[in-house]
């Protein structure tokens, strides 16, 4: 079982990337499970025709965690991708990080954490203990950093490196950095910049996803690009990325950059 | 018994205040465990004092789903239940580590209308201090709003260590000294007080702090109501005389007769223990605070005892007994130590 996780700055396109990777992997005949770890619960939307599926936390809130079965939380989407959303509290109350931990306990108990490939799509850039849980507990063994060439996005990716470095130094730690994915924002020199960033943290750029209006169109049609426009160049890029992830054997302990180093790097590549 | 002054959890410190108030119910906002062990502690203490009252403590009993989704609803429900049960004149709300860590907005939940006053006390368990901080914060949170009530020639007793076994003895001695100068106790803040008693706090003309660790409370009351404070219960012979004189000054009273009477009383005690003259003593290692040690030296000297490194070890009691009555207690302890054959 391959367990990968996508981490990166909020709004960088992790969910789109995750859903397209899952779809592409499923089309290759693999049994794929995607778990959205964000109270926004929109990770799996494009895989299930735009629906917001009931979340594990909603069910825990309604019934308590004893009253939940696997069918209640695992939904089948496009090409048979199994979809789970962790959910969480309303903004401004409670502890969403603790919610992630509880979700994993529920999924574990239900035996729902099995597939050929599990894709964890984890929220935002700030990694509290709860959100680091998929990494810490060895669920997410291979972490992919999703970033653009924008400084704040690199900054978030660099922060996640710190978490990976920290967690992988523990004796039980099995989590490693598998690579960097550039989800382009059309910053000039972006591919080179992100490639160089990946190299400096001791990793590699596994994929460059250019900006393409078809992503928007697919989303409006409530589908992944792989489903909506299978012939498009963008779909080919996602399929290619999925293939590379499947074959990727890189497992690095990253070396995060200092803030100054990061800024200098971004500056060098700004034309 | 010694109270864990510095360590522990703010919750226990605050409970040592709120459980003393007659008619008050304390809601502990957190998992049941935090309430459980505190309940056991206070219950055991009451039982030890032959005081069969159960501490009025209620837990919001937070579960994991409250932690995730926020515990505000549980808190509101619990306060409503407590208020609806009647016969409660005040609800004190304490936070635990857990409700503090997830950031429940306790102040605004307490701000709703429950038909009973509800006072949130910022504790949050281990967050921001230990037992002593909880004690001080509870007192500060309970300071009544200043009402135009006129000051009378009377004194408030502030910040007693409610968990001390000797607290009533200490209080008895202080009120005896006060009555010697004709000053009644206005209210105790908060040993065995009621809500009504607490509301009289602004009327006292002077606040007598239990000990200097309560200065923050003394300062606050002075700023709030303009009431000056005496920073400690009196310890030792001269400490007791100074205490009377300080009160005389603050309250513009002639205390010379009371002082003379007290000095005569002290003389009698030293006479009673005249057989200790010439005993060589030294004070135990674990001896308490500098003030207690000073009082010990003074008592030894006045009793004609010699302090010497090779002398017999005598205890420095903690809490140190208060006032002139305390001198007799200290000397009896020392007499026992001197007579003990090793
Ligand atoms: S509030 Fe915190 S320190 Fe205090 S009893 Fe509860 S868990 Fe323990």
JSON list of C-alpha atoms in Angstrom, two decimals, chain B residues 4-91:
[
{"chain": "B", "resi": 4, "resn": "UNK", "atom": "CA", "xyz": [1.01, 23.44, 47.73]},
{"chain": "B", "resi": 5, "resn": "UNK", "atom": "CA", "xyz": [1.58, 27.14, 47.34]},
{"chain": "B", "resi": 6, "resn": "UNK", "atom": "CA", "xyz": [3.50, 27.37, 44.13]},
{"chain": "B", "resi": 7, "resn": "UNK", "atom": "CA", "xyz": [2.93, 24.19, 42.18]},
{"chain": "B", "resi": 8, "resn": "UNK", "atom": "CA", "xyz": [-0.23, 22.37, 41.25]},
{"chain": "B", "resi": 9, "resn": "UNK", "atom": "CA", "xyz": [-2.93, 23.70, 39.07]},
{"chain": "B", "resi": 10, "resn": "UNK", "atom": "CA", "xyz": [-4.68, 27.08, 39.07]},
{"chain": "B", "resi": 11, "resn": "UNK", "atom": "CA", "xyz": [-7.94, 25.20, 39.28]},
{"chain": "B", "resi": 12, "resn": "UNK", "atom": "CA", "xyz": [-7.25, 23.89, 42.78]},
{"chain": "B", "resi": 13, "resn": "UNK", "atom": "CA", "xyz": [-6.12, 27.33, 43.94]},
{"chain": "B", "resi": 14, "resn": "UNK", "atom": "CA", "xyz": [-9.31, 28.93, 42.67]},
{"chain": "B", "resi": 15, "resn": "UNK", "atom": "CA", "xyz": [-11.42, 26.16, 44.16]},
{"chain": "B", "resi": 16, "resn": "UNK", "atom": "CA", "xyz": [-9.89, 26.84, 47.56]},
{"chain": "B", "resi": 17, "resn": "UNK", "atom": "CA", "xyz": [-11.69, 30.17, 47.28]},
{"chain": "B", "resi": 18, "resn": "UNK", "atom": "CA", "xyz": [-14.93, 29.38, 45.52]},
{"chain": "B", "resi": 19, "resn": "UNK", "atom": "CA", "xyz": [-15.81, 26.32, 47.60]},
{"chain": "B", "resi": 20, "resn": "UNK", "atom": "CA", "xyz": [-15.68, 28.49, 50.72]},
{"chain": "B", "resi": 21, "resn": "UNK", "atom": "CA", "xyz": [-18.54, 30.70, 49.65]},
{"chain": "B", "resi": 22, "resn": "UNK", "atom": "CA", "xyz": [-21.85, 29.70, 51.14]},
{"chain": "B", "resi": 23, "resn": "UNK", "atom": "CA", "xyz": [-24.51, 29.20, 48.51]},
{"chain": "B", "resi": 24, "resn": "UNK", "atom": "CA", "xyz": [-22.04, 29.26, 45.62]},
{"chain": "B", "resi": 25, "resn": "UNK", "atom": "CA", "xyz": [-21.73, 26.43, 43.11]},
{"chain": "B", "resi": 26, "resn": "UNK", "atom": "CA", "xyz": [-18.50, 26.02, 41.18]},
{"chain": "B", "resi": 27, "resn": "UNK", "atom": "CA", "xyz": [-18.69, 24.77, 37.61]},
{"chain": "B", "resi": 28, "resn": "UNK", "atom": "CA", "xyz": [-15.45, 23.23, 36.40]},
{"chain": "B", "resi": 29, "resn": "UNK", "atom": "CA", "xyz": [-15.42, 23.53, 32.65]},
{"chain": "B", "resi": 30, "resn": "UNK", "atom": "CA", "xyz": [-13.49, 20.55, 31.41]},
{"chain": "B", "resi": 31, "resn": "UNK", "atom": "CA", "xyz": [-13.26, 16.80, 31.47]},
{"chain": "B", "resi": 32, "resn": "UNK", "atom": "CA", "xyz": [-14.72, 15.05, 34.50]},
{"chain": "B", "resi": 33, "resn": "UNK", "atom": "CA", "xyz": [-11.27, 14.05, 35.71]},
{"chain": "B", "resi": 34, "resn": "UNK", "atom": "CA", "xyz": [-10.27, 17.57, 36.66]},
{"chain": "B", "resi": 35, "resn": "UNK", "atom": "CA", "xyz": [-13.34, 17.86, 38.85]},
{"chain": "B", "resi": 36, "resn": "UNK", "atom": "CA", "xyz": [-13.01, 14.38, 40.23]},
{"chain": "B", "resi": 37, "resn": "UNK", "atom": "CA", "xyz": [-9.66, 14.62, 41.90]},
{"chain": "B", "resi": 38, "resn": "UNK", "atom": "CA", "xyz": [-10.35, 18.10, 43.19]},
{"chain": "B", "resi": 39, "resn": "UNK", "atom": "CA", "xyz": [-13.67, 16.97, 44.58]},
{"chain": "B", "resi": 40, "resn": "UNK", "atom": "CA", "xyz": [-11.91, 14.13, 46.37]},
{"chain": "B", "resi": 41, "resn": "UNK", "atom": "CA", "xyz": [-9.35, 16.49, 47.81]},
{"chain": "B", "resi": 42, "resn": "UNK", "atom": "CA", "xyz": [-11.87, 18.97, 49.15]},
{"chain": "B", "resi": 43, "resn": "UNK", "atom": "CA", "xyz": [-14.18, 16.27, 50.35]},
{"chain": "B", "resi": 44, "resn": "UNK", "atom": "CA", "xyz": [-11.37, 14.60, 52.29]},
{"chain": "B", "resi": 45, "resn": "UNK", "atom": "CA", "xyz": [-10.46, 17.94, 53.81]},
{"chain": "B", "resi": 46, "resn": "UNK", "atom": "CA", "xyz": [-14.01, 18.66, 54.93]},
{"chain": "B", "resi": 47, "resn": "UNK", "atom": "CA", "xyz": [-14.26, 15.21, 56.40]},
{"chain": "B", "resi": 48, "resn": "UNK", "atom": "CA", "xyz": [-10.97, 15.71, 58.21]},
{"chain": "B", "resi": 49, "resn": "UNK", "atom": "CA", "xyz": [-12.41, 18.84, 59.77]},
{"chain": "B", "resi": 50, "resn": "UNK", "atom": "CA", "xyz": [-15.56, 17.07, 60.85]},
{"chain": "B", "resi": 51, "resn": "UNK", "atom": "CA", "xyz": [-17.30, 19.36, 58.44]},
{"chain": "B", "resi": 52, "resn": "UNK", "atom": "CA", "xyz": [-19.63, 17.05, 56.56]},
{"chain": "B", "resi": 53, "resn": "UNK", "atom": "CA", "xyz": [-20.47, 19.51, 53.77]},
{"chain": "B", "resi": 54, "resn": "UNK", "atom": "CA", "xyz": [-19.81, 18.21, 50.27]},
{"chain": "B", "resi": 55, "resn": "UNK", "atom": "CA", "xyz": [-18.03, 20.74, 48.12]},
{"chain": "B", "resi": 56, "resn": "UNK", "atom": "CA", "xyz": [-20.49, 22.20, 45.61]},
{"chain": "B", "resi": 57, "resn": "UNK", "atom": "CA", "xyz": [-18.59, 21.31, 42.46]},
{"chain": "B", "resi": 58, "resn": "UNK", "atom": "CA", "xyz": [-20.15, 20.46, 39.10]},
{"chain": "B", "resi": 59, "resn": "UNK", "atom": "CA", "xyz": [-18.25, 19.39, 36.00]},
{"chain": "B", "resi": 60, "resn": "UNK", "atom": "CA", "xyz": [-19.26, 20.20, 32.43]},
{"chain": "B", "resi": 61, "resn": "UNK", "atom": "CA", "xyz": [-17.91, 16.74, 31.72]},
{"chain": "B", "resi": 62, "resn": "UNK", "atom": "CA", "xyz": [-16.42, 17.51, 28.33]},
{"chain": "B", "resi": 63, "resn": "UNK", "atom": "CA", "xyz": [-16.05, 14.60, 25.96]},
{"chain": "B", "resi": 64, "resn": "UNK", "atom": "CA", "xyz": [-13.84, 14.31, 22.94]},
{"chain": "B", "resi": 65, "resn": "UNK", "atom": "CA", "xyz": [-16.50, 15.65, 20.65]},
{"chain": "B", "resi": 66, "resn": "UNK", "atom": "CA", "xyz": [-16.78, 18.77, 22.83]},
{"chain": "B", "resi": 67, "resn": "UNK", "atom": "CA", "xyz": [-13.04, 19.23, 22.44]},
{"chain": "B", "resi": 68, "resn": "UNK", "atom": "CA", "xyz": [-13.34, 19.06, 18.68]},
{"chain": "B", "resi": 69, "resn": "UNK", "atom": "CA", "xyz": [-16.52, 21.07, 18.24]},
{"chain": "B", "resi": 70, "resn": "UNK", "atom": "CA", "xyz": [-16.05, 23.41, 21.17]},
{"chain": "B", "resi": 71, "resn": "UNK", "atom": "CA", "xyz": [-17.34, 23.15, 24.71]},
{"chain": "B", "resi": 72, "resn": "UNK", "atom": "CA", "xyz": [-19.36, 26.36, 24.90]},
{"chain": "B", "resi": 73, "resn": "UNK", "atom": "CA", "xyz": [-22.72, 24.63, 24.56]},
{"chain": "B", "resi": 74, "resn": "UNK", "atom": "CA", "xyz": [-21.91, 22.19, 27.35]},
{"chain": "B", "resi": 75, "resn": "UNK", "atom": "CA", "xyz": [-20.90, 25.06, 29.56]},
{"chain": "B", "resi": 76, "resn": "UNK", "atom": "CA", "xyz": [-24.06, 27.01, 28.91]},
{"chain": "B", "resi": 77, "resn": "UNK", "atom": "CA", "xyz": [-26.22, 23.94, 29.51]},
{"chain": "B", "resi": 78, "resn": "UNK", "atom": "CA", "xyz": [-24.45, 23.16, 32.76]},
{"chain": "B", "resi": 79, "resn": "UNK", "atom": "CA", "xyz": [-24.79, 26.70, 34.09]},
{"chain": "B", "resi": 80, "resn": "UNK", "atom": "CA", "xyz": [-28.49, 26.66, 33.21]},
{"chain": "B", "resi": 81, "resn": "UNK", "atom": "CA", "xyz": [-28.96, 23.38, 35.04]},
{"chain": "B", "resi": 82, "resn": "UNK", "atom": "CA", "xyz": [-27.16, 24.69, 38.10]},
{"chain": "B", "resi": 83, "resn": "UNK", "atom": "CA", "xyz": [-29.18, 27.91, 38.06]},
{"chain": "B", "resi": 84, "resn": "UNK", "atom": "CA", "xyz": [-32.46, 26.04, 37.55]},
{"chain": "B", "resi": 85, "resn": "UNK", "atom": "CA", "xyz": [-31.78, 23.73, 40.48]},
{"chain": "B", "resi": 86, "resn": "UNK", "atom": "CA", "xyz": [-32.31, 26.79, 42.68]},
{"chain": "B", "resi": 87, "resn": "UNK", "atom": "CA", "xyz": [-30.79, 27.45, 46.13]},
{"chain": "B", "resi": 88, "resn": "UNK", "atom": "CA", "xyz": [-27.63, 28.82, 44.64]},
{"chain": "B", "resi": 89, "resn": "UNK", "atom": "CA", "xyz": [-26.74, 32.48, 44.95]},
{"chain": "B", "resi": 90, "resn": "UNK", "atom": "CA", "xyz": [-23.61, 32.51, 42.83]},
{"chain": "B", "resi": 91, "resn": "UNK", "atom": "CA", "xyz": [-22.09, 30.39, 40.08]}
]
